[in-house]
Amino acid sequence: MDSPILQVKNLTKIYGQNVIFQDISLDVNRGETIVIIGPSGTGKSTLLRCINLLTPANSGQIFLNGQEITTPEANEDRVRQQIGMVFQNFLLFNHLTALDNVMVGLTKVKKMPKARAREKALYELNRVGLSDRADHYPGQLSGGQQQRVGIARALAMDPSVMLFDEPTSALDPELIGEVLGVMETLAREHMTMLVVTHEMGFAREVANRIVFMEKGSIVEQGKPDDLFYRPQHERTREFLWKITELYGNKEEKHE
Amino acid sequence: MSDVPEFFLRFWPQLLQGAGITLLLTVQGLAAGLVLGLLSALARVYGNKFWRGLAVGYVELFRGTPLLVQLFLIYYGLPGLGITLSREWSAFLALGLNSGAYQAEYLRGSILAIGEGQMMAGRAIGMSKWRAIWEIVLPQALRLAIPAWANEPVSLLKSTAIVFLIAVPELMAVGKTIAARTYNPIGAYVTVALVYLAVVYLLDAFLKWAEARVKIPGFEAEGRKA
């Protein structure tokens, strides 16, 4: 097997007196879809932000394609081009059309000629099923459509890894399916993905591995079936039981 | 009062010229103020301690003292330090510096209203901080600022009247000349006031047109929430 595309080693994040997470180590293999689950306030989202250097970690190391990105010499703007990020509240650029949202990274960051960038952006929009919305502004799109543009914007940079920070938490239930559908397709195309979500249906069906985090540490990780049916820790069992009861019925609907 | 129509017929070339100079002073002051205001607003939101301090000092100083005092200090005061500026330059400098301080506040408010999420999203696709400011934050902040900022051109246009005190031949100075020549101050100043009203009206119409032109569907509500 290849060496991991993304390696997190003993990562710790502290805000003031609060330990957000401590000593997290995680290897992500090429083409793997990892779903991170766990109670709120466990540091899952902060972990994603640290991986993409939006928030500096206090200690530990992160390697992307074998290169350490947590050294002071690493060019963080360049690193972020290789790590796509999808946000809970979409964060589309409100003054740009869907097409320009996807294009702007290509023209302004990658300095791609306009015609080529446009072609690439249209391809990515088509990938998320929104080529007919290219000229719409974010304010004219539904939440689900906005999030799919958000995914296209990240994909356009051809990242090695995609990070999803609760991509469906801000969506109305009937719009969740369209976003999960796009993510499922990406997983099947072997995009490397790290997904923080409460969508247990997605975790069970799509993930290669589920990581259960609680109180700033990884409690347990493994194949979905192992975690769901043969958890090693009582806490994992409790959490999965609770969350499946809470969200389970809803998920059946959009599968 | 009944002389007003006659004044228009008799003095229209002077009134037109005065209004032209008034408008020129306004546009120049506004442009200089926009550059200064933008730099100050960016310094206050994104700058380090030094730049923040400098921007705060500038804004407080020029918002906290009368424009007339600033104008006199520049025109009559600076020569004492060996810097002599023409009337036009003094008027331009005073109006630009003063307007910049006000514009800084409008722009700072709208930059803050855009929120950190937009910046984060820009950084996440590999933009540097300044590129994200230029490509993402400012295009939205400037649009958001327009409704409040649109007071500034009108306010500045009326403020230009005080530069007649250093004998710049703008509209107010024309009014004073007419008043002296006709011994009819009421008629003269009513005439001038009507010209100011007309220019303000045109300026307002232009600003509304410009605002509509750069408007983005759905952005206003979304932008304010974000």
XYZ file of C-alpha atoms in Angstrom:
481
model
C 0.000 0.000 0.000
C 1.044 3.611 -0.693
C 2.183 5.765 2.131
C -0.658 7.874 3.570
C -1.575 10.981 1.597
C -2.264 12.843 4.828
C -0.662 12.123 8.168
C -1.572 13.807 11.419
C 0.909 13.156 14.208
C 0.287 13.955 17.856
C -1.635 17.118 17.044
C -2.777 19.263 19.983
C -4.883 22.404 19.965
C -5.436 24.582 23.016
C -7.471 27.800 23.209
C -6.432 29.645 26.350
C -7.187 27.164 29.140
C -9.325 24.877 26.971
C -7.817 21.803 25.439
C -9.758 21.424 22.189
C -8.061 18.188 21.240
C -4.933 16.447 22.367
C -2.415 14.142 20.803
C -4.488 13.279 17.758
C -2.841 10.965 15.244
C -4.537 9.935 12.044
C -3.374 8.476 8.737
C -5.499 9.076 5.661
C -4.808 6.860 2.658
C -5.209 7.862 -0.957
C -8.792 7.483 -2.134
C -10.108 6.823 1.341
C -13.294 8.345 2.748
C -13.065 8.857 6.474
C -16.037 10.048 8.463
C -15.358 11.672 11.810
C -18.224 11.462 14.251
C -18.631 12.490 17.859
C -20.546 14.794 20.177
C -20.520 18.544 19.592
C -17.580 20.455 21.020
C -15.237 17.502 20.613
C -12.833 19.367 18.379
C -13.800 17.713 15.073
C -14.246 20.969 13.171
C -11.170 22.515 14.753
C -9.199 19.454 13.673
C -10.207 20.086 10.036
C -9.253 23.742 10.328
C -5.864 22.800 11.750
C -5.253 20.338 8.930
C -5.842 23.095 6.408
C -3.803 25.561 8.476
C -6.706 27.959 8.941
C -6.052 27.573 12.660
C -2.536 26.910 13.906
C -2.092 23.800 16.065
C -0.140 24.157 19.296
C 1.992 21.084 18.782
C 2.305 18.060 16.589
C 2.891 17.645 12.877
C 0.893 17.277 9.702
C 2.271 15.739 6.523
C 0.686 16.086 3.114
C 2.065 13.787 0.409
C 4.989 13.088 2.712
C 5.873 16.781 3.131
C 5.508 18.407 6.502
C 3.119 21.372 6.212
C 3.346 22.444 9.856
C 6.890 23.830 9.591
C 7.258 27.605 9.565
C 8.859 27.311 6.105
C 5.770 25.736 4.551
C 3.900 28.107 2.244
C 0.414 27.961 3.699
C -1.280 29.502 0.663
C 0.216 26.769 -1.483
C -0.726 24.066 1.019
C -4.349 25.214 1.054
C -4.565 24.931 -2.725
C -4.007 21.205 -2.245
C -6.611 20.821 0.491
C -10.208 21.521 -0.462
C -12.519 22.744 2.264
C -16.309 22.682 2.373
C -17.916 24.717 5.132
C -21.011 24.137 7.200
C -22.469 27.519 6.203
C -21.269 27.245 2.557
C -19.396 30.593 2.595
C -19.811 31.187 -1.105
C -18.485 34.539 -2.276
C -21.708 36.535 -2.260
C -20.707 38.999 -4.957
C -19.826 36.351 -7.529
C -21.998 34.085 -9.674
C -21.806 30.328 -9.182
C -19.427 30.129 -12.135
C -17.193 32.911 -10.833
C -17.147 31.338 -7.375
C -15.623 28.242 -8.932
C -13.417 30.218 -11.338
C -11.898 32.762 -9.004
C -9.398 30.355 -7.446
C -8.281 29.256 -10.890
C -7.784 32.746 -12.321
C -6.556 34.586 -9.233
C -4.642 31.877 -7.385
C -3.554 29.445 -10.075
C -3.282 32.228 -12.697
C -5.004 30.053 -15.271
C -6.061 31.833 -18.496
C -9.718 32.869 -18.375
C -10.976 30.641 -21.156
C -9.425 27.528 -19.660
C -10.570 28.443 -16.160
C -14.092 28.909 -17.433
C -14.077 25.528 -19.093
C -12.756 23.878 -15.949
C -15.271 25.691 -13.745
C -18.153 24.619 -15.986
C -16.894 21.045 -15.815
C -16.872 21.177 -11.999
C -20.334 22.745 -11.875
C -21.560 19.999 -14.147
C -20.018 17.458 -11.794
C -22.246 18.716 -8.974
C -25.230 18.959 -11.325
C -25.432 22.741 -11.489
C -24.285 23.785 -14.962
C -27.714 25.356 -15.485
C -27.165 27.617 -12.470
C -23.785 29.012 -13.568
C -25.044 32.606 -13.832
C -26.937 32.638 -10.549
C -25.661 34.517 -7.545
C -25.512 32.718 -4.171
C -28.530 34.712 -3.009
C -30.537 33.145 -5.835
C -29.625 29.552 -4.975
C -31.093 27.162 -2.418
C -28.906 25.991 0.451
C -28.320 22.645 -1.187
C -27.324 24.299 -4.443
C -25.023 26.705 -2.608
C -23.291 23.829 -0.879
C -22.831 22.001 -4.182
C -21.231 25.142 -5.637
C -19.038 25.169 -2.514
C -17.954 21.618 -3.327
C -17.312 22.546 -6.970
C -15.245 25.546 -5.862
C -13.026 23.286 -3.759
C -12.806 20.576 -6.443
C -11.720 23.078 -9.089
C -8.365 23.481 -7.372
C -7.673 19.746 -7.908
C -6.939 19.134 -4.239
C -5.250 15.995 -2.909
C -7.696 15.876 -0.010
C -11.176 17.273 0.536
C -12.296 18.296 4.009
C -16.027 18.548 4.742
C -16.996 20.383 7.908
C -20.581 19.337 8.684
C -21.587 20.049 5.081
C -25.291 19.316 5.598
C -25.887 20.636 9.123
C -27.217 23.987 7.926
C -29.539 22.484 5.332
C -33.257 21.833 5.383
C -33.860 18.073 5.561
C -35.164 17.835 2.006
C -31.957 19.427 0.628
C -29.503 17.156 2.463
C -29.829 14.311 -0.013
C -28.576 16.257 -3.039
C -25.378 17.229 -1.208
C -24.764 13.751 0.185
C -25.377 12.390 -3.308
C -22.563 14.516 -4.727
C -20.257 13.454 -1.901
C -21.090 9.813 -2.453
C -20.189 10.138 -6.123
C -16.874 11.728 -5.191
C -16.155 8.894 -2.771
C -16.864 6.360 -5.496
C -14.464 8.233 -7.784
C -11.830 7.708 -5.054
C -11.452 11.296 -3.993
C -9.681 11.338 -0.634
C -12.183 12.765 1.828
C -12.294 13.620 5.491
C -15.889 14.277 6.513
C -17.220 15.578 9.809
C -20.929 14.805 9.878
C -23.852 13.539 11.899
C -25.313 11.766 8.867
C -25.030 8.179 10.043
C -26.573 6.810 6.864
C -23.774 8.397 4.835
C -21.168 7.177 7.338
C -22.418 3.610 7.178
C -22.861 3.455 3.404
C -19.959 5.496 2.086
C -17.144 5.644 4.637
C -14.173 3.319 4.397
C -13.424 4.150 7.979
C -15.240 5.872 10.810
C -13.354 7.761 13.485
C -15.178 8.349 16.750
C -13.901 11.393 18.628
C -14.886 12.486 22.078
C -13.517 15.131 24.453
C -10.586 15.922 22.200
C -9.355 12.398 21.571
C -9.972 9.590 19.141
C -11.809 6.933 21.136
C -12.103 4.344 18.423
C -11.811 3.939 14.673
C -12.564 1.201 12.219
C -14.739 -0.062 9.396
C -18.357 1.118 9.591
C -19.696 -2.374 10.275
C -17.214 -2.929 13.079
C -18.084 0.362 14.730
C -21.809 0.010 14.322
C -22.130 -3.667 15.233
C -18.991 -4.538 17.203
C -17.798 -1.378 18.946
C -14.866 -1.922 21.302
C -15.831 0.857 23.668
C -18.997 1.382 25.623
C -18.941 5.135 24.748
C -18.937 4.384 21.021
C -21.931 2.104 21.431
C -23.809 4.713 23.496
C -23.103 7.531 21.051
C -24.032 5.550 17.960
C -27.190 4.268 19.604
C -28.233 7.774 20.578
C -27.436 9.417 17.273
C -29.039 6.673 15.215
C -32.202 7.060 17.232
C -32.114 10.832 16.729
C -31.220 10.984 13.052
C -31.918 7.450 11.886
C -35.461 7.840 10.664
C -34.687 11.029 8.806
C -31.886 9.343 6.904
C -33.987 6.485 5.658
C -36.007 9.051 3.712
C -33.279 10.477 1.550
C -31.431 7.296 0.820
C -36.728 87.264 -4.081
C -38.416 88.425 -7.247
C -34.981 89.177 -8.617
C -33.981 85.559 -8.632
C -35.040 84.765 -12.239
C -33.289 87.905 -13.398
C -30.120 86.883 -11.527
C -30.137 83.582 -13.333
C -30.384 85.326 -16.696
C -27.757 87.890 -15.855
C -25.188 85.803 -13.997
C -25.573 82.331 -15.461
C -22.035 82.152 -16.858
C -20.548 82.945 -13.422
C -22.996 80.630 -11.640
C -22.189 77.827 -14.043
C -18.490 78.339 -13.598
C -18.853 78.474 -9.806
C -20.945 75.313 -9.807
C -18.288 73.670 -11.975
C -15.561 74.522 -9.486
C -17.748 73.359 -6.594
C -18.348 70.055 -8.335
C -14.662 69.689 -9.155
C -13.695 70.336 -5.515
C -16.264 67.753 -4.445
C -15.088 65.071 -6.860
C -11.409 65.659 -6.064
C -12.013 65.690 -2.320
C -14.169 62.616 -2.571
C -11.556 60.723 -4.580
C -8.701 61.664 -2.257
C -10.935 60.894 0.711
C -11.857 57.504 -0.712
C -8.211 56.509 -1.029
C -7.383 57.800 2.458
C -10.553 56.362 3.940
C -9.987 52.957 2.381
C -6.390 52.821 3.568
C -7.419 53.873 7.084
C -10.263 51.382 7.222
C -7.991 48.550 6.048
C -5.311 49.624 8.515
C -7.801 49.563 11.355
C -9.288 46.186 10.523
C -6.231 44.307 9.252
C -3.198 46.345 10.287
C -0.793 45.772 13.142
C -0.718 47.985 16.221
C 1.283 50.719 14.524
C -0.972 51.098 11.483
C -4.118 50.785 13.586
C -2.872 53.553 15.857
C -1.977 55.774 12.933
C -5.402 55.299 11.353
C -7.251 55.943 14.618
C -5.188 59.092 15.189
C -5.936 60.408 11.713
C -9.660 59.696 11.878
C -10.108 61.146 15.360
C -8.116 64.272 14.535
C -9.991 65.129 11.352
C -13.431 64.156 12.585
C -12.886 65.919 15.880
C -11.929 69.362 14.587
C -13.854 71.779 12.353
C -13.128 71.690 8.640
C -12.640 75.458 8.740
C -9.859 75.139 11.319
C -8.198 72.460 9.177
C -8.470 74.658 6.092
C -6.967 77.697 7.844
C -4.178 75.642 9.384
C -3.266 74.327 5.955
C -3.568 77.655 4.102
C -2.371 80.107 6.750
C -0.563 77.784 9.168
C 1.638 75.622 6.953
C 3.544 78.606 5.446
C 4.892 79.153 8.982
C 6.534 75.726 8.634
C 7.897 76.696 5.238
C 5.163 74.920 3.285
C 3.174 77.306 1.117
C 0.320 75.848 -0.870
C -1.907 77.520 -3.420
C -5.581 78.162 -2.567
C -6.661 75.274 -4.772
C -4.183 72.856 -3.239
C -5.103 73.940 0.269
C -8.803 73.481 -0.455
C -8.169 70.087 -2.053
C -6.020 68.926 0.861
C -8.411 70.083 3.566
C -11.476 68.607 1.865
C -9.709 65.333 1.028
C -8.259 64.829 4.500
C -11.554 65.702 6.157
C -13.663 63.521 3.896
C -11.216 60.630 4.258
C -11.782 60.552 7.994
C -15.535 60.199 7.522
C -15.238 57.719 4.686
C -12.901 55.605 6.826
C -15.708 55.078 9.306
C -18.292 54.119 6.680
C -15.888 51.678 5.060
C -14.626 50.176 8.299
C -18.186 49.422 9.330
C -18.973 47.636 6.097
C -15.696 45.677 6.087
C -16.535 44.398 9.564
C -20.068 43.560 8.423
C -18.749 41.180 5.749
C -17.586 38.823 8.466
C -14.599 36.543 8.837
C -16.206 33.644 6.986
C -15.665 35.249 3.583
C -12.002 35.805 4.384
C -11.662 32.220 5.582
C -13.282 30.879 2.411
C -10.851 32.933 0.330
C -7.850 31.705 2.272
C -9.146 28.133 1.994
C -8.704 28.149 -1.795
C -5.160 29.412 -1.398
C -5.549 33.198 -1.542
C -3.114 35.285 0.475
C -4.651 37.617 3.039
C -4.298 40.686 0.809
C -5.593 38.912 -2.258
C -8.652 37.780 -0.306
C -9.160 41.358 0.895
C -8.934 42.654 -2.667
C -10.917 39.960 -4.475
C -13.439 38.929 -1.845
C -13.854 41.345 1.058
C -13.630 44.735 -0.645
C -15.979 44.102 -3.584
C -18.635 43.155 -1.042
C -17.765 45.777 1.577
C -17.840 48.611 -0.947
C -21.262 47.576 -2.201
C -22.534 47.262 1.328
C -21.165 50.707 2.174
C -22.946 52.548 -0.639
C -26.263 53.459 1.047
C -24.568 55.030 4.093
C -21.562 56.295 2.145
C -23.853 58.112 -0.332
C -24.362 60.802 2.318
C -20.721 61.763 2.019
C -20.700 63.232 -1.536
C -23.691 65.433 -0.702
C -22.283 66.439 2.666
C -18.880 67.203 1.128
C -20.405 69.196 -1.714
C -22.057 71.513 0.787
C -18.885 71.690 2.875
C -16.960 73.018 -0.114
C -18.782 76.333 0.406
C -16.378 77.275 3.186
C -13.374 77.441 0.862
C -14.671 80.767 -0.413
C -13.049 82.044 2.800
C -9.642 81.511 1.199
C -10.995 83.036 -2.037
C -11.397 79.952 -4.170
C -13.918 81.098 -6.808
C -16.521 78.386 -6.223
C -20.282 78.780 -6.089
C -20.473 80.483 -2.702
C -17.844 83.021 -3.776
C -19.907 83.740 -6.893
C -22.901 84.358 -4.625
C -20.920 86.826 -2.586
C -19.843 88.674 -5.713
C -23.417 88.872 -6.979
C -24.583 90.102 -3.582
C -21.943 92.843 -3.577
C -22.642 93.936 -7.128
C -26.414 94.060 -6.817
C -26.785 95.087 -3.163
C -29.300 92.238 -2.925
C -27.905 89.530 -0.631
C -31.214 87.703 -0.267
C -31.732 87.356 -4.009
C -28.078 86.412 -4.543
C -27.946 83.715 -1.885
C -31.351 82.288 -2.808
C -30.064 81.983 -6.366
C -26.932 80.221 -5.140
C -28.960 77.965 -2.841
C -31.102 76.902 -5.802
C -27.977 76.026 -7.766
C -26.690 73.954 -4.821
C -30.048 72.174 -4.664
C -29.913 71.375 -8.354
C -26.348 70.049 -8.150
C -27.185 67.930 -5.088
C -30.205 66.564 -6.913
C -28.107 65.566 -9.907
C -25.452 64.039 -7.662
C -28.085 62.005 -5.810
C -29.561 60.781 -9.065
C -26.109 59.706 -10.243
C -25.424 57.859 -6.983
C -28.741 56.003 -7.151
C -27.988 55.011 -10.735
C -24.509 53.803 -9.742
C -25.867 51.849 -6.783
C -28.428 50.088 -8.956
C -25.749 49.273 -11.518
C -23.440 47.448 -9.087
C -26.255 45.771 -7.178
C -26.062 41.995 -6.942
C -29.251 39.939 -6.712
C -29.816 38.582 -3.234
C -26.572 40.027 -1.921
C -27.906 42.782 0.274
C -29.831 40.551 2.645
C -27.278 37.752 2.533
C -24.284 40.015 2.961
C -25.679 41.713 5.989
C -26.439 38.436 7.674
C -23.082 36.764 6.985
